[in-house]
mmCIF file of C-alpha atoms in Angstrom:
data_model
loop_
_atom_site.group_PDB
_atom_site.id
_atom_site.type_symbol
_atom_site.label_atom_id
_atom_site.label_comp_id
_atom_site.label_asym_id
_atom_site.label_seq_id
_atom_site.Cartn_x
_atom_site.Cartn_y
_atom_site.Cartn_z
ATOM 1 C CA MET A 1 0.078 0.071 0.034
ATOM 2 C CA THR A 2 1.645 3.362 -1.146
ATOM 3 C CA LEU A 3 1.005 6.028 1.452
ATOM 4 C CA GLU A 4 0.839 9.774 0.502
ATOM 5 C CA PHE A 5 2.404 12.529 2.687
ATOM 6 C CA PRO A 6 1.166 14.221 4.526
ATOM 7 C CA LEU A 7 -1.074 11.469 5.351
ATOM 8 C CA ALA A 8 -2.490 12.986 8.706
ATOM 9 C CA HIS A 9 -5.695 15.013 9.496
ATOM 10 C CA PRO A 10 -6.353 17.202 12.285
ATOM 11 C CA CYS A 11 -8.083 16.174 15.644
ATOM 12 C CA ARG A 12 -8.835 17.214 19.184
ATOM 13 C CA TRP A 13 -6.670 16.942 21.785
ATOM 14 C CA THR A 14 -6.994 16.926 25.336
ATOM 15 C CA ASN A 15 -4.694 16.787 28.252
ATOM 16 C CA ALA A 16 -4.499 13.355 29.589
ATOM 17 C CA ASP A 17 -5.806 14.010 33.038
ATOM 18 C CA ALA A 18 -9.375 15.054 31.794
ATOM 19 C CA VAL A 19 -9.293 12.081 30.031
ATOM 20 C CA ALA A 20 -11.036 8.927 30.989
ATOM 21 C CA VAL A 21 -8.303 5.738 29.648
ATOM 22 C CA PRO A 22 -9.075 2.383 30.087
ATOM 23 C CA ALA A 23 -6.710 0.390 32.641
ATOM 24 C CA SER A 24 -5.301 -1.748 29.798
ATOM 25 C CA ALA A 25 -4.463 1.352 27.585
ATOM 26 C CA LYS A 26 -2.420 3.562 30.331
ATOM 27 C CA PRO A 27 0.620 1.519 30.149
ATOM 28 C CA TRP A 28 0.717 2.622 26.253
ATOM 29 C CA LEU A 29 -0.818 5.871 26.390
ATOM 30 C CA LEU A 30 0.949 7.317 29.543
ATOM 31 C CA GLU A 31 3.937 5.703 29.482
ATOM 32 C CA GLU A 32 6.918 8.608 29.690
ATOM 33 C CA GLY A 33 9.843 6.039 28.500
ATOM 34 C CA SER A 34 10.858 5.387 24.996
ATOM 35 C CA LEU A 35 8.072 4.310 22.499
ATOM 36 C CA THR A 36 10.326 2.482 20.579
ATOM 37 C CA GLN A 37 12.217 0.489 23.172
ATOM 38 C CA LYS A 38 8.389 -0.371 24.340
ATOM 39 C CA LEU A 39 7.488 -1.752 20.728
ATOM 40 C CA LYS A 40 10.996 -3.455 20.260
ATOM 41 C CA LYS A 41 10.306 -5.430 23.857
ATOM 42 C CA HIS A 42 6.737 -6.528 22.066
ATOM 43 C CA SER A 43 8.607 -7.630 18.904
ATOM 44 C CA ASN A 44 11.221 -9.929 17.516
ATOM 45 C CA GLN A 45 11.981 -7.080 14.968
ATOM 46 C CA PHE A 46 11.201 -3.395 14.957
ATOM 47 C CA SER A 47 11.467 -1.283 11.923
ATOM 48 C CA VAL A 48 10.625 2.250 10.929
ATOM 49 C CA LYS A 49 8.898 2.921 7.206
ATOM 50 C CA LEU A 50 9.325 6.992 6.440
ATOM 51 C CA ILE A 51 6.193 8.424 4.844
ATOM 52 C CA GLY A 52 7.920 11.926 4.412
ATOM 53 C CA GLN A 53 9.750 14.491 5.994
ATOM 54 C CA GLN A 54 9.721 17.858 4.458
ATOM 55 C CA PRO A 55 8.541 21.708 5.298
ATOM 56 C CA ALA A 56 4.595 21.533 5.540
ATOM 57 C CA THR A 57 1.932 23.389 7.103
ATOM 58 C CA VAL A 58 1.197 22.410 10.556
ATOM 59 C CA PHE A 59 -2.446 22.270 12.240
ATOM 60 C CA ASP A 60 -3.303 25.212 14.236
ATOM 61 C CA SER A 61 -3.906 22.415 17.160
ATOM 62 C CA GLU A 62 0.044 21.986 16.393
ATOM 63 C CA PHE A 63 1.322 25.573 16.474
ATOM 64 C CA GLU A 64 -1.335 26.242 19.530
ATOM 65 C CA LEU A 65 0.734 23.742 21.599
ATOM 66 C CA PHE A 66 3.973 25.098 20.540
ATOM 67 C CA GLN A 67 2.860 29.001 21.378
ATOM 68 C CA GLN A 68 1.841 27.106 24.776
ATOM 69 C CA HIS A 69 5.775 26.434 25.750
ATOM 70 C CA HIS A 70 6.951 29.921 24.575
ATOM 71 C CA VAL A 71 7.314 29.506 20.557
ATOM 72 C CA ASP A 72 5.529 32.916 20.247
ATOM 73 C CA THR A 73 5.845 33.763 16.690
ATOM 74 C CA PRO A 74 5.312 31.513 13.346
ATOM 75 C CA PHE A 75 7.985 29.434 12.186
ATOM 76 C CA ALA A 76 9.026 27.259 9.710
ATOM 77 C CA ALA A 77 8.652 23.751 10.446
ATOM 78 C CA THR A 78 9.835 20.400 8.902
ATOM 79 C CA VAL A 79 6.852 17.626 9.368
ATOM 80 C CA ARG A 80 7.919 14.002 9.733
ATOM 81 C CA GLU A 81 5.486 11.473 9.131
ATOM 82 C CA VAL A 82 6.160 7.691 9.978
ATOM 83 C CA MET A 83 5.091 3.943 10.052
ATOM 84 C CA LEU A 84 6.365 1.942 12.983
ATOM 85 C CA TYR A 85 6.365 -1.496 12.595
ATOM 86 C CA CYS A 86 6.665 -4.838 14.734
ATOM 87 C CA ASP A 87 6.702 -7.960 13.161
ATOM 88 C CA HIS A 88 6.409 -6.687 9.594
ATOM 89 C CA GLN A 89 3.112 -5.012 10.990
ATOM 90 C CA PRO A 90 2.429 -1.446 11.284
ATOM 91 C CA TRP A 91 1.451 -0.793 15.000
ATOM 92 C CA VAL A 92 2.134 3.090 15.424
ATOM 93 C CA PHE A 93 1.532 5.912 12.887
ATOM 94 C CA ALA A 94 3.550 8.693 14.208
ATOM 95 C CA ARG A 95 4.037 12.643 13.081
ATOM 96 C CA SER A 96 6.276 14.987 14.494
ATOM 97 C CA ILE A 97 6.397 18.673 13.871
ATOM 98 C CA PHE A 98 10.099 20.486 14.378
ATOM 99 C CA PRO A 99 11.193 24.089 13.649
ATOM 100 C CA LEU A 100 13.612 23.946 10.441
ATOM 101 C CA SER A 101 16.423 25.131 12.651
ATOM 102 C CA ALA A 102 16.334 21.630 14.750
ATOM 103 C CA LEU A 103 17.745 19.952 11.145
ATOM 104 C CA THR A 104 20.913 21.495 11.513
ATOM 105 C CA ASP A 105 21.185 20.530 15.281
ATOM 106 C CA GLU A 106 24.148 18.577 15.626
ATOM 107 C CA ASN A 107 22.894 16.866 18.446
ATOM 108 C CA LEU A 108 19.296 16.137 17.104
ATOM 109 C CA ASN A 109 21.092 15.332 13.225
ATOM 110 C CA LEU A 110 17.561 15.045 12.184
ATOM 111 C CA SER A 111 18.193 15.999 8.471
ATOM 112 C CA ALA A 112 19.542 12.658 8.330
ATOM 113 C CA MET A 113 17.077 10.620 10.400
ATOM 114 C CA GLY A 114 15.793 8.660 7.204
ATOM 115 C CA SER A 115 13.854 5.365 8.546
ATOM 116 C CA ARG A 116 15.822 5.586 11.618
ATOM 117 C CA SER A 117 13.448 6.040 15.061
ATOM 118 C CA LEU A 118 13.293 9.786 16.144
ATOM 119 C CA GLY A 119 12.385 9.039 19.149
ATOM 120 C CA GLN A 120 15.552 6.860 19.897
ATOM 121 C CA SER A 121 17.535 10.131 18.986
ATOM 122 C CA LEU A 122 15.472 11.961 21.240
ATOM 123 C CA PHE A 123 16.034 9.407 24.131
ATOM 124 C CA ASP A 124 19.527 9.517 23.866
ATOM 125 C CA GLN A 125 19.747 13.128 24.780
ATOM 126 C CA ALA A 126 20.825 13.825 28.400
ATOM 127 C CA ASP A 127 19.026 16.929 28.720
ATOM 128 C CA LEU A 128 15.509 15.915 27.859
ATOM 129 C CA LEU A 129 12.292 16.870 29.212
ATOM 130 C CA ARG A 130 8.669 16.146 28.006
ATOM 131 C CA SER A 131 5.763 18.355 28.659
ATOM 132 C CA PRO A 132 2.498 16.332 29.970
ATOM 133 C CA PHE A 133 0.411 14.346 27.223
ATOM 134 C CA GLN A 134 -2.621 15.126 25.509
ATOM 135 C CA LEU A 135 -4.607 12.571 24.213
ATOM 136 C CA THR A 136 -7.415 11.960 21.552
ATOM 137 C CA GLN A 137 -9.833 9.145 20.474
ATOM 138 C CA LEU A 138 -9.790 9.223 16.282
ATOM 139 C CA GLU A 139 -13.564 8.244 15.024
ATOM 140 C CA LYS A 140 -13.872 5.788 12.852
ATOM 141 C CA HIS A 141 -14.188 7.977 9.781
ATOM 142 C CA HIS A 142 -10.981 10.070 10.644
ATOM 143 C CA PRO A 143 -8.208 9.304 7.682
ATOM 144 C CA ILE A 144 -6.090 7.434 10.284
ATOM 145 C CA ALA A 145 -8.684 5.484 11.296
ATOM 146 C CA LYS A 146 -9.861 4.515 7.940
ATOM 147 C CA LEU A 147 -5.943 3.765 6.672
ATOM 148 C CA ASN A 148 -6.086 1.494 10.028
ATOM 149 C CA THR A 149 -9.028 -0.284 8.395
ATOM 150 C CA ALA A 150 -7.085 -0.637 5.167
ATOM 151 C CA LEU A 151 -4.193 -1.806 6.730
ATOM 152 C CA HIS A 152 -5.811 -4.529 9.472
ATOM 153 C CA HIS A 153 -9.272 -5.265 8.039
ATOM 154 C CA LYS A 154 -10.704 -3.548 11.405
ATOM 155 C CA GLN A 155 -12.629 -0.750 12.405
ATOM 156 C CA THR A 156 -12.200 0.557 15.153
ATOM 157 C CA GLU A 157 -11.656 4.042 16.879
ATOM 158 C CA LEU A 158 -8.159 4.389 17.778
ATOM 159 C CA TRP A 159 -6.251 6.250 20.582
ATOM 160 C CA GLY A 160 -3.204 8.562 20.453
ATOM 161 C CA ARG A 161 -1.099 10.573 22.188
ATOM 162 C CA ARG A 162 1.201 13.554 22.098
ATOM 163 C CA SER A 163 3.777 16.016 23.652
ATOM 164 C CA LEU A 164 6.302 17.992 23.224
ATOM 165 C CA PHE A 165 10.052 17.161 23.956
ATOM 166 C CA PHE A 166 12.737 19.776 25.067
ATOM 167 C CA THR A 167 16.425 19.280 23.965
ATOM 168 C CA SER A 168 19.382 21.121 22.398
ATOM 169 C CA GLY A 169 17.346 24.090 22.778
ATOM 170 C CA GLN A 170 14.856 22.795 20.486
ATOM 171 C CA ARG A 171 10.827 21.594 20.257
ATOM 172 C CA VAL A 172 10.008 18.598 18.853
ATOM 173 C CA LEU A 173 6.335 17.709 18.805
ATOM 174 C CA VAL A 174 5.317 14.282 18.447
ATOM 175 C CA SER A 175 2.226 12.388 17.937
ATOM 176 C CA GLU A 176 1.455 8.833 18.092
ATOM 177 C CA PHE A 177 -1.363 7.170 16.940
ATOM 178 C CA PHE A 178 -1.708 3.559 18.108
ATOM 179 C CA LEU A 179 -3.210 1.082 15.550
ATOM 180 C CA SER A 180 -5.467 -1.874 16.175
ATOM 181 C CA PRO A 181 -2.495 -4.536 16.220
ATOM 182 C CA LEU A 182 -2.121 -2.900 19.540
ATOM 183 C CA PRO A 183 -2.565 -5.589 22.505
ATOM 184 C CA PHE A 184 -4.663 -2.983 24.638
ATOM 185 C CA TYR A 185 -7.352 -3.021 22.247
ATOM 186 C CA ALA A 186 -8.394 -6.445 22.616
ATOM 187 C CA GLU A 187 -8.790 -5.725 26.398
ATOM 188 C CA CYS A 188 -10.851 -2.289 25.772
#
């Protein structure tokens, strides 16, 4: 299946402490550690498929989150979208936003990321801080939920989370949408 960049569409986000999260989903949605490491523990083979990475327009809600964390003027942004695979099966769709200035930051090396894990690069930074999570639940008609249906032949509402990472004087917004193969969906 060919995935066209950009794939994501706007959705509504809520602070995690205001959302009733099923107990089985909490270890995935509220885990503050590396999602890459968690996925690696749940599979024999982990891989990243780059859908696209280029300058692109950010959604209003994405820019508002940057503004809440003291990025007060519009900035040129790079949008990166990837699919995270466990044992050759897509488990997570991820969208990341970062200022163009982050591309040339020698610590992050985001311009040469390719199909490597952005999360792994972030969690390798000694000065890494993370904002509180915001959550979303995508309805079945949302384009990412429709993609899940096409990939996994299962129509369901999907959970997503996002947070801002702060490192090397940069801010990187990472949004992760958990597709239906994630173990917690069987228990929700």
